[in-house]
Amino acid sequence: MMTTSDKKKIQQDFKEKMDYDELLNCMRCGFCLPSCPTYIETGHQEKYSPRGRIALMKGITDGVIEPDDDIAHSLDLCLGCRACEPVCPSGVQYGHLLEDARSILQKHKKESVPVKILRKGIFTELFPHQNRLETATSLLGFYQRSGLPKVARKIGFMNLFPESMATMEKVLPEVPKRKEIRQRPRFFEHEGEKKATVALFAGCLMDTMFFSTNNATIRLLQKAGCDVVIPENQLCCGALHGHNGELEQAKEMARKNIEAFEASDADYIITNAGGCGAFLIEYDHILADEPEWAERAKLFVSKLKDISAILVAFDFQKTHHLKLPAQTVTYQDSCHLRNVMHTFREPRVLLQSIEGVKYEEMEGADTCCGSAGDYNIVQPKMAMQILDHKMGKVEKTQANTIVTANPGCLLEMKAGIERVGKTGQVRAVHIADLLLEALE
């Protein structure tokens, strides 16, 4: 529970740190309401809408509303999918407001010792250190190869965990050995006519748990005529920190990433994870008040492109023959790739260019699947509710291949397939993996 002193400190921080002009930009028109998953899923409760949450933030900033646990829950329940932004006639940067508000509330949050230790372990000791992530995921790989998963499921051990976590354990990709990760080169030469030098943002989980997808991305870039550099010393993008109130830690990671990629002097910086890309492309926003970094961040952002965008820009689908066995394919947008990076046409162009593919657009493909970073872990009930509705939309397409452009979405769709009992009949795949499959 918040004390009176805590509430006054929070109100003061809201007054000093929230962008009041941005709060005033919201006209309360309600155009955002039909696009907000939590507003819909909670039976149209205003406090779980973007408009309602902005009103709560403004009320705290104005000193007419006292912050409490209910308001904190309202902000925590937000997916941060930012589907409200493209439909807003005033162009309100809701995502920026949400992250600033969460950062303030997290600063004043009273947490138990175990929670503090857990947060410190995740946000400070693990994700900012790629070598530690490699060690952690290599242990997962050992567990997968040991045969223990089958034993754990057979004896019912996984039933001790929440249903969402037990399902997720089944659909995790096979993690490569640490030696394989460490031995991959840092430079890959183009094939055919050279078109550009690109630097790959390898990511934290993408370069461990989804290592094969990164390798597929590299191969596609080579085929497209790109020299590919993987800069050393790059870190996690910081999205996990930014979305969970650890904004100062996210800024520090942004500075280190900018420094790492400056050394590559690449024409483009390529990402294959919508969630990472959306945070990377806002480095100029989070570092705007730091004179030493503001311009460097702008240059970094100006070079950033999703893998699908660079491939279409270089006419990859026209210069390469893509073919797959006959199948029906549908596409689930990464919320952040669509709503923040504004990349949604390119993945569809690539998929529709594959011979043998019947492309079916999914109703509501632009709405969140329920993954939203760590949302499906911290808000499992709402996440599963959203996922179940999403799988109903998938069923209508009669697709046997669901394509995504973000690791979290990929795992969530795989979990959805498991939940509806379609494992072996329907598959979920990252667009880079599918394109390489079609190319080879």
Tab-separated table of C-alpha atoms in Angstrom:
chain	number	residue	atom	x	y	z
A	1	MET	CA	0.000	0.000	0.000
A	2	MET	CA	1.171	3.532	-0.790
A	3	THR	CA	1.670	5.901	2.144
A	4	THR	CA	0.602	9.568	2.022
A	5	SER	CA	4.266	10.546	1.739
A	6	ASP	CA	4.754	8.135	-1.204
A	7	LYS	CA	1.740	9.587	-2.997
A	8	LYS	CA	3.009	13.152	-2.637
A	9	LYS	CA	6.443	12.164	-3.985
A	10	ILE	CA	4.844	10.393	-6.949
A	11	GLN	CA	2.645	13.406	-7.692
A	12	GLN	CA	5.697	15.670	-7.581
A	13	ASP	CA	7.633	13.387	-9.939
A	14	PHE	CA	4.679	13.271	-12.352
A	15	LYS	CA	4.566	17.072	-12.316
A	16	GLU	CA	8.302	17.376	-12.982
A	17	LYS	CA	8.898	14.512	-15.402
A	18	MET	CA	5.740	13.863	-17.414
A	19	ASP	CA	5.408	15.614	-20.779
A	20	TYR	CA	2.417	17.829	-19.969
A	21	ASP	CA	1.994	19.055	-23.537
A	22	GLU	CA	1.701	15.435	-24.657
A	23	LEU	CA	-0.909	14.757	-21.969
A	24	LEU	CA	-2.883	17.757	-23.239
A	25	ASN	CA	-2.677	16.476	-26.825
A	26	CYS	CA	-5.243	13.804	-26.008
A	27	MET	CA	-8.611	15.228	-27.103
A	28	ARG	CA	-10.601	12.398	-25.423
A	29	CYS	CA	-12.157	11.659	-28.846
A	30	GLY	CA	-12.199	7.896	-28.269
A	31	PHE	CA	-10.762	6.880	-31.654
A	32	CYS	CA	-8.269	4.737	-29.705
A	33	LEU	CA	-10.912	2.656	-27.943
A	34	PRO	CA	-11.677	0.066	-30.675
A	35	SER	CA	-7.938	-0.549	-31.159
A	36	CYS	CA	-7.146	-1.238	-27.481
A	37	PRO	CA	-7.123	-4.952	-26.544
A	38	THR	CA	-7.438	-4.418	-22.792
A	39	TYR	CA	-10.354	-2.003	-23.190
A	40	ILE	CA	-12.174	-4.626	-25.270
A	41	GLU	CA	-11.229	-7.630	-23.142
A	42	THR	CA	-12.309	-5.944	-19.874
A	43	GLY	CA	-15.774	-5.189	-21.198
A	44	HIS	CA	-15.051	-1.587	-22.233
A	45	GLN	CA	-13.778	-0.298	-18.902
A	46	GLU	CA	-12.505	3.240	-19.473
A	47	LYS	CA	-9.597	2.958	-17.036
A	48	TYR	CA	-8.130	0.191	-19.195
A	49	SER	CA	-8.179	2.299	-22.378
A	50	PRO	CA	-5.438	4.649	-23.677
A	51	ARG	CA	-7.756	7.630	-23.188
A	52	GLY	CA	-8.556	6.544	-19.651
A	53	ARG	CA	-4.942	5.894	-18.730
A	54	ILE	CA	-3.880	9.308	-20.061
A	55	ALA	CA	-6.658	10.886	-17.971
A	56	LEU	CA	-5.284	9.107	-14.894
A	57	MET	CA	-1.743	10.294	-15.654
A	58	LYS	CA	-2.944	13.867	-16.117
A	59	GLY	CA	-5.023	13.692	-12.949
A	60	ILE	CA	-1.943	12.690	-10.937
A	61	THR	CA	0.159	15.376	-12.639
A	62	ASP	CA	-2.482	18.038	-11.867
A	63	GLY	CA	-2.732	16.857	-8.282
A	64	VAL	CA	-6.467	16.120	-8.517
A	65	ILE	CA	-6.017	12.330	-8.332
A	66	GLU	CA	-3.949	10.472	-5.772
A	67	PRO	CA	-1.874	7.596	-7.176
A	68	ASP	CA	-2.906	4.231	-5.788
A	69	ASP	CA	-2.492	0.523	-6.484
A	70	ASP	CA	-5.553	0.479	-8.739
A	71	ILE	CA	-4.016	3.101	-11.037
A	72	ALA	CA	-0.724	1.224	-11.026
A	73	HIS	CA	-2.616	-1.932	-12.023
A	74	SER	CA	-4.329	-0.077	-14.859
A	75	LEU	CA	-0.949	0.941	-16.292
A	76	ASP	CA	0.567	-2.499	-15.697
A	77	LEU	CA	-2.304	-4.182	-17.531
A	78	CYS	CA	-1.511	-2.187	-20.677
A	79	LEU	CA	0.184	-4.353	-23.310
A	80	GLY	CA	2.145	-1.396	-24.622
A	81	CYS	CA	1.223	-2.537	-28.141
A	82	ARG	CA	0.716	1.112	-29.195
A	83	ALA	CA	-2.122	0.258	-31.566
A	84	CYS	CA	-3.729	3.472	-30.309
A	85	GLU	CA	-1.054	5.670	-31.875
A	86	PRO	CA	-1.727	5.146	-35.619
A	87	VAL	CA	-5.453	5.885	-35.160
A	88	CYS	CA	-4.971	8.982	-32.981
A	89	PRO	CA	-5.884	12.167	-34.906
A	90	SER	CA	-3.706	14.231	-32.554
A	91	GLY	CA	-0.689	11.945	-32.885
A	92	VAL	CA	-0.393	11.394	-29.131
A	93	GLN	CA	2.816	9.499	-28.290
A	94	TYR	CA	1.076	7.236	-25.814
A	95	GLY	CA	4.006	4.817	-25.570
A	96	HIS	CA	6.321	7.565	-24.319
A	97	LEU	CA	3.798	8.638	-21.677
A	98	LEU	CA	3.292	5.043	-20.532
A	99	GLU	CA	7.009	4.369	-20.115
A	100	ASP	CA	7.587	7.629	-18.232
A	101	ALA	CA	4.664	6.924	-15.885
A	102	ARG	CA	5.790	3.357	-15.245
A	103	SER	CA	9.329	4.555	-14.545
A	104	ILE	CA	8.084	7.002	-11.902
A	105	LEU	CA	5.826	4.432	-10.237
A	106	GLN	CA	8.593	1.806	-10.236
A	107	LYS	CA	10.976	4.259	-8.564
A	108	HIS	CA	8.601	4.622	-5.593
A	109	LYS	CA	7.320	1.055	-5.487
A	110	LYS	CA	7.767	-0.816	-2.215
A	111	GLU	CA	8.813	-4.358	-3.092
A	112	SER	CA	9.647	-7.417	-1.055
A	113	VAL	CA	13.267	-8.556	-0.782
A	114	PRO	CA	12.734	-11.574	-3.107
A	115	VAL	CA	11.186	-9.337	-5.792
A	116	LYS	CA	14.044	-6.828	-5.487
A	117	ILE	CA	16.582	-9.631	-5.847
A	118	LEU	CA	14.713	-11.037	-8.866
A	119	ARG	CA	14.504	-7.655	-10.609
A	120	LYS	CA	18.167	-6.907	-9.926
A	121	GLY	CA	19.109	-10.346	-11.250
A	122	ILE	CA	17.137	-9.889	-14.471
A	123	PHE	CA	17.583	-6.188	-15.234
A	124	THR	CA	21.069	-5.541	-13.874
A	125	GLU	CA	22.952	-8.825	-13.693
A	126	LEU	CA	21.602	-10.780	-16.686
A	127	PHE	CA	20.264	-8.904	-19.717
A	128	PRO	CA	22.959	-6.182	-19.918
A	129	HIS	CA	25.616	-8.931	-20.165
A	130	GLN	CA	25.467	-11.027	-23.342
A	131	ASN	CA	28.010	-13.566	-22.059
A	132	ARG	CA	25.806	-14.281	-19.040
A	133	LEU	CA	22.785	-14.692	-21.290
A	134	GLU	CA	24.751	-17.169	-23.368
A	135	THR	CA	25.594	-19.111	-20.202
A	136	ALA	CA	21.978	-19.080	-19.019
A	137	THR	CA	20.555	-20.207	-22.355
A	138	SER	CA	23.267	-22.851	-22.738
A	139	LEU	CA	21.942	-24.386	-19.510
A	140	LEU	CA	18.496	-24.417	-21.110
A	141	GLY	CA	20.030	-26.115	-24.143
A	142	PHE	CA	21.629	-28.752	-21.919
A	143	TYR	CA	18.251	-29.362	-20.268
A	144	GLN	CA	16.608	-29.773	-23.682
A	145	ARG	CA	19.240	-32.237	-24.942
A	146	SER	CA	19.313	-34.252	-21.728
A	147	GLY	CA	15.892	-35.824	-22.185
A	148	LEU	CA	14.679	-34.266	-18.930
A	149	PRO	CA	11.752	-32.407	-20.584
A	150	LYS	CA	10.027	-35.697	-21.463
A	151	VAL	CA	10.564	-37.002	-17.941
A	152	ALA	CA	9.304	-33.766	-16.357
A	153	ARG	CA	6.106	-33.871	-18.422
A	154	LYS	CA	5.576	-37.598	-17.867
A	155	ILE	CA	5.738	-37.371	-14.075
A	156	GLY	CA	3.584	-34.227	-14.050
A	157	PHE	CA	6.317	-31.912	-12.761
A	158	MET	CA	5.303	-29.167	-15.201
A	159	ASN	CA	1.802	-29.187	-13.710
A	160	LEU	CA	3.282	-27.406	-10.701
A	161	PHE	CA	3.743	-24.304	-12.861
A	162	PRO	CA	1.073	-21.949	-14.234
A	163	GLU	CA	-0.541	-23.270	-17.413
A	164	SER	CA	0.942	-20.500	-19.564
A	165	MET	CA	4.499	-21.304	-18.414
A	166	ALA	CA	4.027	-25.043	-18.852
A	167	THR	CA	2.771	-24.476	-22.410
A	168	MET	CA	5.654	-22.106	-23.183
A	169	GLU	CA	8.187	-24.720	-22.030
A	170	LYS	CA	6.864	-27.083	-24.713
A	171	VAL	CA	7.292	-24.607	-27.566
A	172	LEU	CA	10.726	-23.140	-26.793
A	173	PRO	CA	13.136	-23.519	-29.731
A	174	GLU	CA	16.144	-25.809	-29.490
A	175	VAL	CA	19.038	-23.784	-28.107
A	176	PRO	CA	22.450	-24.302	-29.774
A	177	LYS	CA	25.569	-25.101	-27.818
A	178	ARG	CA	27.518	-22.115	-26.534
A	179	LYS	CA	30.519	-23.159	-28.634
A	180	GLU	CA	28.427	-22.826	-31.808
A	181	ILE	CA	27.386	-19.302	-30.859
A	182	ARG	CA	30.921	-18.244	-29.981
A	183	GLN	CA	32.465	-19.636	-33.188
A	184	ARG	CA	30.243	-17.711	-35.611
A	185	PRO	CA	32.233	-15.109	-37.599
A	186	ARG	CA	31.651	-11.368	-37.234
A	187	PHE	CA	31.752	-10.666	-40.976
A	188	PHE	CA	29.930	-12.243	-43.931
A	189	GLU	CA	30.598	-11.278	-47.539
A	190	HIS	CA	27.857	-10.414	-50.024
A	191	GLU	CA	26.836	-12.619	-52.926
A	192	GLY	CA	26.327	-11.234	-56.432
A	193	GLU	CA	26.398	-7.484	-56.907
A	194	LYS	CA	27.193	-5.584	-53.726
A	195	LYS	CA	24.417	-3.184	-52.683
A	196	ALA	CA	25.296	-2.198	-49.127
A	197	THR	CA	27.184	-2.913	-45.928
A	198	VAL	CA	24.794	-3.675	-43.097
A	199	ALA	CA	25.295	-4.179	-39.373
A	200	LEU	CA	23.081	-6.794	-37.737
A	201	PHE	CA	21.539	-5.988	-34.391
A	202	ALA	CA	21.871	-9.533	-33.100
A	203	GLY	CA	19.811	-9.027	-29.944
A	204	CYS	CA	20.008	-10.882	-26.653
A	205	LEU	CA	17.519	-13.747	-26.962
A	206	MET	CA	17.625	-13.591	-30.771
A	207	ASP	CA	21.333	-14.440	-30.709
A	208	THR	CA	20.956	-17.260	-28.205
A	209	MET	CA	17.520	-18.839	-28.157
A	210	PHE	CA	16.754	-17.863	-31.776
A	211	PHE	CA	20.294	-18.232	-33.084
A	212	SER	CA	19.165	-20.126	-36.196
A	213	THR	CA	16.829	-17.259	-37.151
A	214	ASN	CA	19.727	-14.816	-36.912
A	215	ASN	CA	21.743	-17.124	-39.165
A	216	ALA	CA	18.849	-17.224	-41.646
A	217	THR	CA	18.743	-13.417	-41.582
A	218	ILE	CA	22.460	-13.233	-42.352
A	219	ARG	CA	22.070	-15.617	-45.312
A	220	LEU	CA	19.190	-13.579	-46.736
A	221	LEU	CA	21.190	-10.369	-46.441
A	222	GLN	CA	24.153	-11.984	-48.210
A	223	LYS	CA	21.867	-13.197	-50.995
A	224	ALA	CA	20.467	-9.658	-51.262
A	225	GLY	CA	23.968	-8.311	-51.953
A	226	CYS	CA	24.948	-7.109	-48.492
A	227	ASP	CA	28.204	-7.400	-46.603
A	228	VAL	CA	27.066	-8.237	-43.072
A	229	VAL	CA	28.892	-7.079	-39.949
A	230	ILE	CA	27.949	-8.182	-36.423
A	231	PRO	CA	29.406	-5.452	-34.168
A	232	GLU	CA	31.128	-6.584	-31.002
A	233	ASN	CA	30.126	-5.162	-27.619
A	234	GLN	CA	26.464	-4.707	-28.602
A	235	LEU	CA	23.952	-5.420	-25.845
A	236	CYS	CA	20.267	-6.133	-25.336
A	237	CYS	CA	18.253	-3.259	-26.855
A	238	GLY	CA	16.849	-2.230	-23.455
A	239	ALA	CA	13.178	-2.688	-24.333
A	240	LEU	CA	12.573	-5.025	-21.400
A	241	HIS	CA	13.978	-2.377	-19.074
A	242	GLY	CA	12.151	0.528	-20.682
A	243	HIS	CA	8.796	-1.221	-20.548
A	244	ASN	CA	9.245	-2.224	-16.897
A	245	GLY	CA	10.164	1.095	-15.340
A	246	GLU	CA	13.965	0.712	-15.555
A	247	LEU	CA	14.433	3.629	-17.948
A	248	GLU	CA	17.858	4.762	-16.671
A	249	GLN	CA	19.284	1.290	-17.238
A	250	ALA	CA	17.736	1.293	-20.726
A	251	LYS	CA	19.450	4.599	-21.510
A	252	GLU	CA	22.830	3.209	-20.475
A	253	MET	CA	22.345	0.221	-22.781
A	254	ALA	CA	21.305	2.560	-25.603
A	255	ARG	CA	24.538	4.544	-25.247
A	256	LYS	CA	26.646	1.384	-25.407
A	257	ASN	CA	24.782	0.081	-28.459
A	258	ILE	CA	25.168	3.371	-30.323
A	259	GLU	CA	28.894	3.298	-29.584
A	260	ALA	CA	29.202	-0.310	-30.775
A	261	PHE	CA	27.417	0.340	-34.085
A	262	GLU	CA	29.243	3.596	-34.813
A	263	ALA	CA	32.430	1.581	-35.153
A	264	SER	CA	30.888	-0.539	-37.954
A	265	ASP	CA	30.276	2.501	-40.211
A	266	ALA	CA	27.491	0.511	-41.926
A	267	ASP	CA	24.965	1.890	-44.392
A	268	TYR	CA	22.088	0.265	-42.521
A	269	ILE	CA	21.435	-1.311	-39.136
A	270	ILE	CA	19.210	-4.371	-39.494
A	271	THR	CA	16.897	-5.909	-36.930
A	272	ASN	CA	14.712	-8.997	-37.254
A	273	ALA	CA	12.747	-8.573	-34.029
A	274	GLY	CA	9.865	-6.087	-34.041
A	275	GLY	CA	10.037	-5.485	-30.312
A	276	CYS	CA	13.752	-4.684	-30.418
A	277	GLY	CA	13.387	-2.514	-33.500
A	278	ALA	CA	10.659	-0.406	-31.923
A	279	PHE	CA	12.833	0.408	-28.927
A	280	LEU	CA	15.987	0.940	-30.979
A	281	ILE	CA	14.184	3.401	-33.231
A	282	GLU	CA	13.342	5.517	-30.207
A	283	TYR	CA	16.898	5.887	-28.927
A	284	ASP	CA	16.744	9.480	-30.173
A	285	HIS	CA	13.733	10.070	-27.930
A	286	ILE	CA	15.109	8.557	-24.733
A	287	LEU	CA	18.472	10.343	-25.195
A	288	ALA	CA	17.025	13.638	-26.485
A	289	ASP	CA	17.989	15.525	-23.312
A	290	GLU	CA	21.634	14.419	-23.430
A	291	PRO	CA	23.646	16.784	-25.706
A	292	GLU	CA	26.541	14.348	-26.059
A	293	TRP	CA	24.270	11.571	-27.355
A	294	ALA	CA	21.255	13.216	-29.020
A	295	GLU	CA	22.784	13.632	-32.505
A	296	ARG	CA	24.542	10.275	-32.361
A	297	ALA	CA	21.209	8.657	-31.494
A	298	LYS	CA	19.512	10.377	-34.443
A	299	LEU	CA	22.128	9.006	-36.856
A	300	PHE	CA	21.738	5.524	-35.371
A	301	VAL	CA	17.951	5.681	-35.782
A	302	SER	CA	18.200	6.960	-39.369
A	303	LYS	CA	20.013	3.762	-40.398
A	304	LEU	CA	17.634	1.293	-38.743
A	305	LYS	CA	15.539	-1.054	-40.891
A	306	ASP	CA	13.681	-4.309	-40.375
A	307	ILE	CA	14.915	-7.283	-42.414
A	308	SER	CA	11.704	-7.337	-44.474
A	309	ALA	CA	12.025	-3.632	-45.323
A	310	ILE	CA	15.605	-3.911	-46.583
A	311	LEU	CA	14.813	-6.992	-48.663
A	312	VAL	CA	11.895	-5.271	-50.401
A	313	ALA	CA	13.965	-2.103	-50.876
A	314	PHE	CA	16.522	-4.214	-52.756
A	315	ASP	CA	13.780	-6.052	-54.775
A	316	PHE	CA	14.756	-9.382	-53.244
A	317	GLN	CA	11.387	-10.912	-54.160
A	318	LYS	CA	11.894	-9.948	-57.810
A	319	THR	CA	15.497	-11.083	-58.211
A	320	HIS	CA	15.211	-14.421	-56.383
A	321	HIS	CA	12.943	-17.390	-57.055
A	322	LEU	CA	11.050	-18.266	-53.882
A	323	LYS	CA	9.143	-21.546	-53.798
A	324	LEU	CA	7.528	-23.765	-51.149
A	325	PRO	CA	5.298	-26.841	-51.135
A	326	ALA	CA	1.632	-25.832	-51.449
A	327	GLN	CA	0.373	-24.319	-48.194
A	328	THR	CA	-1.912	-21.613	-46.844
A	329	VAL	CA	-0.017	-18.857	-45.042
A	330	THR	CA	-1.263	-16.060	-42.820
A	331	TYR	CA	0.681	-13.269	-41.135
A	332	GLN	CA	0.462	-11.988	-37.568
A	333	ASP	CA	1.835	-8.460	-37.288
A	334	SER	CA	4.350	-7.633	-34.612
A	335	CYS	CA	2.584	-4.723	-32.877
A	336	HIS	CA	5.789	-2.769	-32.464
A	337	LEU	CA	6.989	-3.425	-35.988
A	338	ARG	CA	3.685	-2.163	-37.356
A	339	ASN	CA	2.774	0.617	-34.936
A	340	VAL	CA	6.222	2.055	-34.166
A	341	MET	CA	8.459	1.121	-37.109
A	342	HIS	CA	5.492	1.389	-39.518
A	343	THR	CA	6.564	-1.777	-41.340
A	344	PHE	CA	3.580	-3.894	-42.376
A	345	ARG	CA	3.415	-3.876	-46.175
A	346	GLU	CA	6.846	-5.427	-46.751
A	347	PRO	CA	6.322	-8.766	-44.965
A	348	ARG	CA	3.120	-9.280	-46.953
A	349	VAL	CA	4.866	-8.431	-50.241
A	350	LEU	CA	7.517	-11.055	-49.525
A	351	LEU	CA	5.055	-13.748	-48.486
A	352	GLN	CA	2.810	-13.190	-51.495
A	353	SER	CA	5.805	-13.550	-53.816
A	354	ILE	CA	6.462	-17.169	-52.787
A	355	GLU	CA	5.380	-19.739	-55.359
A	356	GLY	CA	3.174	-22.421	-53.807
A	357	VAL	CA	1.850	-20.117	-51.098
A	358	LYS	CA	-1.800	-19.175	-50.827
A	359	TYR	CA	-1.782	-16.046	-48.691
A	360	GLU	CA	-4.814	-15.383	-46.462
A	361	GLU	CA	-4.996	-12.092	-44.591
A	362	MET	CA	-6.103	-12.668	-41.013
A	363	GLU	CA	-8.896	-10.570	-39.542
A	364	GLY	CA	-7.308	-8.479	-36.809
A	365	ALA	CA	-3.758	-9.376	-37.847
A	366	ASP	CA	-2.789	-5.895	-36.671
A	367	THR	CA	-3.955	-6.529	-33.087
A	368	CYS	CA	-1.750	-7.893	-30.313
A	369	CYS	CA	-1.390	-11.647	-29.821
A	370	GLY	CA	-0.837	-11.259	-26.064
A	371	SER	CA	2.925	-11.724	-25.945
A	372	ALA	CA	4.063	-8.086	-25.538
A	373	GLY	CA	7.557	-8.748	-24.195
A	374	ASP	CA	7.170	-10.310	-20.758
A	375	TYR	CA	3.437	-9.528	-20.563
A	376	ASN	CA	2.418	-13.179	-20.966
A	377	ILE	CA	4.510	-13.937	-17.871
A	378	VAL	CA	3.446	-11.057	-15.610
A	379	GLN	CA	-0.188	-10.864	-16.842
A	380	PRO	CA	-0.884	-14.487	-17.901
A	381	LYS	CA	-4.683	-14.389	-17.514
A	382	MET	CA	-5.203	-11.407	-19.836
A	383	ALA	CA	-2.499	-12.657	-22.225
A	384	MET	CA	-4.175	-16.061	-22.617
A	385	GLN	CA	-7.583	-14.451	-23.058
A	386	ILE	CA	-6.217	-12.337	-25.918
A	387	LEU	CA	-4.364	-15.321	-27.407
A	388	ASP	CA	-7.461	-17.524	-27.415
A	389	HIS	CA	-9.389	-14.884	-29.362
A	390	LYS	CA	-6.443	-14.545	-31.749
A	391	MET	CA	-6.432	-18.287	-32.446
A	392	GLY	CA	-10.102	-18.048	-33.386
A	393	LYS	CA	-9.082	-15.560	-36.085
A	394	VAL	CA	-6.318	-17.902	-37.243
A	395	GLU	CA	-8.819	-20.754	-37.541
A	396	LYS	CA	-10.931	-18.693	-39.956
A	397	THR	CA	-8.000	-18.355	-42.390
A	398	GLN	CA	-7.557	-22.170	-42.478
A	399	ALA	CA	-3.820	-21.485	-42.609
A	400	ASN	CA	-1.357	-24.232	-41.855
A	401	THR	CA	1.544	-21.757	-41.549
A	402	ILE	CA	1.465	-18.676	-39.299
A	403	VAL	CA	4.279	-16.213	-39.989
A	404	THR	CA	5.513	-13.623	-37.497
A	405	ALA	CA	8.367	-11.118	-37.344
A	406	ASN	CA	9.173	-11.088	-33.631
A	407	PRO	CA	10.408	-13.826	-31.258
A	408	GLY	CA	7.797	-13.115	-28.578
A	409	CYS	CA	4.980	-13.276	-31.131
A	410	LEU	CA	6.453	-16.492	-32.523
A	411	LEU	CA	6.447	-18.203	-29.130
A	412	GLU	CA	2.959	-16.895	-28.380
A	413	MET	CA	1.558	-18.250	-31.653
A	414	LYS	CA	3.255	-21.593	-31.007
A	415	ALA	CA	1.651	-21.616	-27.574
A	416	GLY	CA	-1.693	-20.816	-29.215
A	417	ILE	CA	-1.290	-23.763	-31.586
A	418	GLU	CA	-0.576	-25.990	-28.597
A	419	ARG	CA	-3.608	-24.665	-26.702
A	420	VAL	CA	-6.027	-25.428	-29.558
A	421	GLY	CA	-4.552	-28.893	-30.128
A	422	LYS	CA	-3.185	-28.172	-33.624
A	423	THR	CA	0.445	-29.159	-33.020
A	424	GLY	CA	1.662	-31.059	-36.073
A	425	GLN	CA	-1.117	-29.609	-38.234
A	426	VAL	CA	-0.289	-25.907	-38.012
A	427	ARG	CA	3.136	-24.354	-37.580
A	428	ALA	CA	4.396	-20.910	-36.594
A	429	VAL	CA	7.591	-19.613	-38.172
A	430	HIS	CA	9.658	-16.422	-38.293
A	431	ILE	CA	9.556	-14.743	-41.694
A	432	ALA	CA	13.357	-14.970	-42.076
A	433	ASP	CA	13.285	-18.731	-41.591
A	434	LEU	CA	10.417	-19.148	-44.051
A	435	LEU	CA	12.099	-17.012	-46.714
A	436	LEU	CA	15.339	-18.976	-46.435
A	437	GLU	CA	13.335	-22.190	-46.648
A	438	ALA	CA	11.663	-20.872	-49.816
A	439	LEU	CA	15.013	-19.787	-51.263
A	440	GLU	CA	16.753	-23.112	-50.693
